[in-house]
Amino acid sequence: MTVIGLDDTDSRTEGMCTTYAAARLVECITDAGGTVDRTLLVRLNPAVEHKTRGNGALAVHCDLPAEQAVELATATLDMAAVDDPRTNPGVVIADCDPAAVPDPVRDHALAAVRRLLDIDTTRDRITAAGFEHAAVGNGRGLIGALAAVGAWRAVDDWTYERIAYRERERWGTDRIVDADSVRDAAKRHYPTVWDTVDRPSGYPVCVPRTPCPILYGIRGDDAEACRRVAADIESEPVARTHTFLTNQGTDAHLQIATLADLADDSAYRTSGTVREPPETQAGGHVFFVLGDGDVTVDCAAFEPTKRFRDRVRSLRVGDRLTVCGEVSDGTLKLEKFALRDRVETELVTPDCPDCGRSMSSAGRDQGYRCRDCDTHRDGKVHRQIDRDLERGWYEVPPVARRHIAKPLVRGGFDGPTHPER
Ligand code: ATP
C-alpha cells in the first residue's frame, strides 16, 4: 500500500481546493492502473491562522508502487494556486499500509488537529519515518500532508462527504443549484445526512460561496445516503463527484481541560459557572464571563452564530456549564454548551403579606417593612425564576458550524440535546 498526503494547494483569491486536487489525483492513479481504497479529508486545528478556510488536508490510499505515486503526487503540486504567496503546497508519500504508519506520525496527526505545529519539526518527522516528500514555497503544506498520512491511525470516528465539482469554465461564477431540491433531498435523509440546509432560513449550507471548484458537499454518517442526497439535487452540470471519509462532525479538535489550563490557538471542552451575565456588544456579539475558582474566561457567541445567541442570552449568573470552543486572544468562541445546573431562584425585596406591595428597607441590617400595614420581614426572599432554557446541550446553527464540530444530532452526548437544524 501507498499513502499520499497533500495539503495547501488552494488560495482565498485564486480559487482551487485541496479536495479537488485529491479527486484529480485519484483519477490519475486509476488512469495509471492503480486502485484507490479510500480518500480521507482530514480537518486540522481550526485555530491555524494561515489556513485558507477549513484547514483540510487530504490522503489517498492506493496500491501503486511508491515511486509511481511520488511522480503523480508531485504533479498535483502543479495544480496548486502558487501565484498566491500564502499557498505553500506539500505532499508526503508513505510506502506502507495506512494502519502501519509509525507512532510519531500518528501522534503528529493527533497533534495537528489540536495544537500548532512547525515546519522544521515536521520535516524531521518525515525524514525519520523515511517518507518521500515534495513542497513548493516555504513547505508549510507538509505539516498537513504528514497529518493526513497519519490520520488513519489517529482518527476513530469517521463520517462522509460527497462532493460535486463544477465545470472548469464556471469556477468563480454564481452557482446554479435549485434550493428546493436540496431542501427536499436533505429532509428525506435527515438525520443520517446533516448540515445540508439551515432549516429556519432555508439556506443551503452545502453550497459554498467561495470561488472554489466545489458545487456542493453533502455530509453524513452513511456514504450511500450522502450519495443519494447529492444525486437528487438539481443544478448546473456536475463535472465530477467524489466521496471522502472525513473527521468532520466529530469534535476531534476539543481537548478536555480546566479553565486554568486554557491557552490560545486550541479548542477545548471545559466547565465553570457563569460569573457575569451575558451582554450584547457592538455588532451583535454576545459575551459573558465563566469562572472556576479564581480563574475567569470570557466566552463569546459571535453575530454569525445567529439564534444560538438567544440561548446564550438566557444564561444567568450562577448557572453551571460545560462549554466547547476555540480560544483566541483569551476568549473562548462558543461552538456549543451544556447547561448542567440551572439557577432556579433569585433574591428579591419581599412583598407585603397583607397588601402585596413591595416592602421598603427598614434601615441598614433592619430588614424590610410595610409602613401602611406595619408588617416586617428579616431580609430578601427567594423568588422562583421563570427560566426559558432547559438543561442540556445547545449548539450553533449549521450555517455557523465549524467543519470539525460535532452536530448534536449525531448523538453520544452526556445529557439531553437540543439540536439545531
Ligand atoms: P481549504 O479549506 O480550502 O482546504 P485550508 O483551510 O485547508 O483550505 P490551507 O491552504 O491548507 O487551508 O492552509 C493551512 C496550512 O496550515 C497548511 O499549510 C497546513 O499544512 C498548515 N497546518 C495545518 N495544521 C496545522 C497545525 N496544527 N499547525 C501548524 N500548521 C498547520
PDB file of C-alpha atoms and ligand atoms in Angstrom, residues 7-8 10 17-18 43-45 48 50-56 88 111-112 115-117 140-144, ligand 1:
ATOM      1  CA  ASP A   7      -2.208  19.972   1.668  1.00  0.00           C
ATOM      2  CA  ASP A   8      -2.254  23.686   0.980  1.00  0.00           C
ATOM      3  CA  ASP A  10      -5.680  26.374  -2.547  1.00  0.00           C
ATOM      4  CA  CYS A  17      -9.311  23.451  -3.349  1.00  0.00           C
ATOM      5  CA  THR A  18      -7.196  20.618  -1.998  1.00  0.00           C
ATOM      6  CA  ARG A  43      -9.814  18.681   9.196  1.00  0.00           C
ATOM      7  CA  LEU A  44      -6.916  20.007  11.277  1.00  0.00           C
ATOM      8  CA  ASN A  45      -6.750  22.609  14.052  1.00  0.00           C
ATOM      9  CA  VAL A  48      -4.400  27.793  12.483  1.00  0.00           C
ATOM     10  CA  HIS A  50      -2.726  30.777   7.824  1.00  0.00           C
ATOM     11  CA  LYS A  51      -5.486  28.370   6.800  1.00  0.00           C
ATOM     12  CA  THR A  52      -7.426  29.316   3.677  1.00  0.00           C
ATOM     13  CA  ARG A  53     -10.823  28.257   5.005  1.00  0.00           C
ATOM     14  CA  GLY A  54     -11.467  24.974   6.770  1.00  0.00           C
ATOM     15  CA  ASN A  55      -7.903  23.723   7.327  1.00  0.00           C
ATOM     16  CA  GLY A  56      -8.408  20.480   5.464  1.00  0.00           C
ATOM     17  CA  ASN A  88       2.676  26.603   0.166  1.00  0.00           C
ATOM     18  CA  ALA A 111      -1.421  16.996  17.467  1.00  0.00           C
ATOM     19  CA  ALA A 112      -2.204  18.722  14.145  1.00  0.00           C
ATOM     20  CA  ARG A 115      -2.238  22.279  18.545  1.00  0.00           C
ATOM     21  CA  LEU A 116       0.059  24.448  16.413  1.00  0.00           C
ATOM     22  CA  LEU A 117       2.981  22.631  14.797  1.00  0.00           C
ATOM     23  CA  ARG A 140       4.115  24.634   5.272  1.00  0.00           C
ATOM     24  CA  GLY A 141       1.800  22.249   3.439  1.00  0.00           C
ATOM     25  CA  LEU A 142       3.988  19.384   4.678  1.00  0.00           C
ATOM     26  CA  ILE A 143       2.504  19.841   8.183  1.00  0.00           C
ATOM     27  CA  GLY A 144      -0.980  18.966   6.962  1.00  0.00           C
TER      28      GLY A 144
HETATM   29  P1  ATP B   1      -9.381  24.549   2.355  1.00  0.00           P
HETATM   30  O1  ATP B   1     -10.437  24.789   3.383  1.00  0.00           O
HETATM   31  O2  ATP B   1      -9.767  25.123   1.040  1.00  0.00           O
HETATM   32  O3  ATP B   1      -8.992  23.107   2.294  1.00  0.00           O
HETATM   33  P2  ATP B   1      -7.392  25.172   4.156  1.00  0.00           P
HETATM   34  O4  ATP B   1      -8.231  25.974   5.094  1.00  0.00           O
HETATM   35  O5  ATP B   1      -7.169  23.734   4.326  1.00  0.00           O
HETATM   36  O6  ATP B   1      -8.054  25.361   2.779  1.00  0.00           O
HETATM   37  P3  ATP B   1      -4.612  25.518   3.671  1.00  0.00           P
HETATM   38  O7  ATP B   1      -4.413  26.341   2.456  1.00  0.00           O
HETATM   39  O8  ATP B   1      -4.466  24.065   3.568  1.00  0.00           O
HETATM   40  O9  ATP B   1      -6.016  25.920   4.264  1.00  0.00           O
HETATM   41  O10 ATP B   1      -3.641  26.110   4.776  1.00  0.00           O
HETATM   42  C1  ATP B   1      -3.448  25.527   6.055  1.00  0.00           C
HETATM   43  C2  ATP B   1      -1.949  25.428   6.306  1.00  0.00           C
HETATM   44  O11 ATP B   1      -1.734  25.233   7.689  1.00  0.00           O
HETATM   45  C3  ATP B   1      -1.320  24.268   5.581  1.00  0.00           C
HETATM   46  O12 ATP B   1      -0.072  24.682   5.095  1.00  0.00           O
HETATM   47  C4  ATP B   1      -1.120  23.223   6.681  1.00  0.00           C
HETATM   48  O13 ATP B   1      -0.033  22.362   6.453  1.00  0.00           O
HETATM   49  C5  ATP B   1      -0.908  24.089   7.877  1.00  0.00           C
HETATM   50  N1  ATP B   1      -1.357  23.470   9.124  1.00  0.00           N
HETATM   51  C6  ATP B   1      -2.368  22.593   9.284  1.00  0.00           C
HETATM   52  N2  ATP B   1      -2.494  22.227  10.570  1.00  0.00           N
HETATM   53  C7  ATP B   1      -1.539  22.882  11.243  1.00  0.00           C
HETATM   54  C8  ATP B   1      -1.152  22.919  12.627  1.00  0.00           C
HETATM   55  N3  ATP B   1      -1.811  22.211  13.547  1.00  0.00           N
HETATM   56  N4  ATP B   1      -0.127  23.723  12.970  1.00  0.00           N
HETATM   57  C9  ATP B   1       0.502  24.464  12.026  1.00  0.00           C
HETATM   58  N5  ATP B   1       0.206  24.474  10.727  1.00  0.00           N
HETATM   59  C10 ATP B   1      -0.806  23.694  10.319  1.00  0.00           C
END
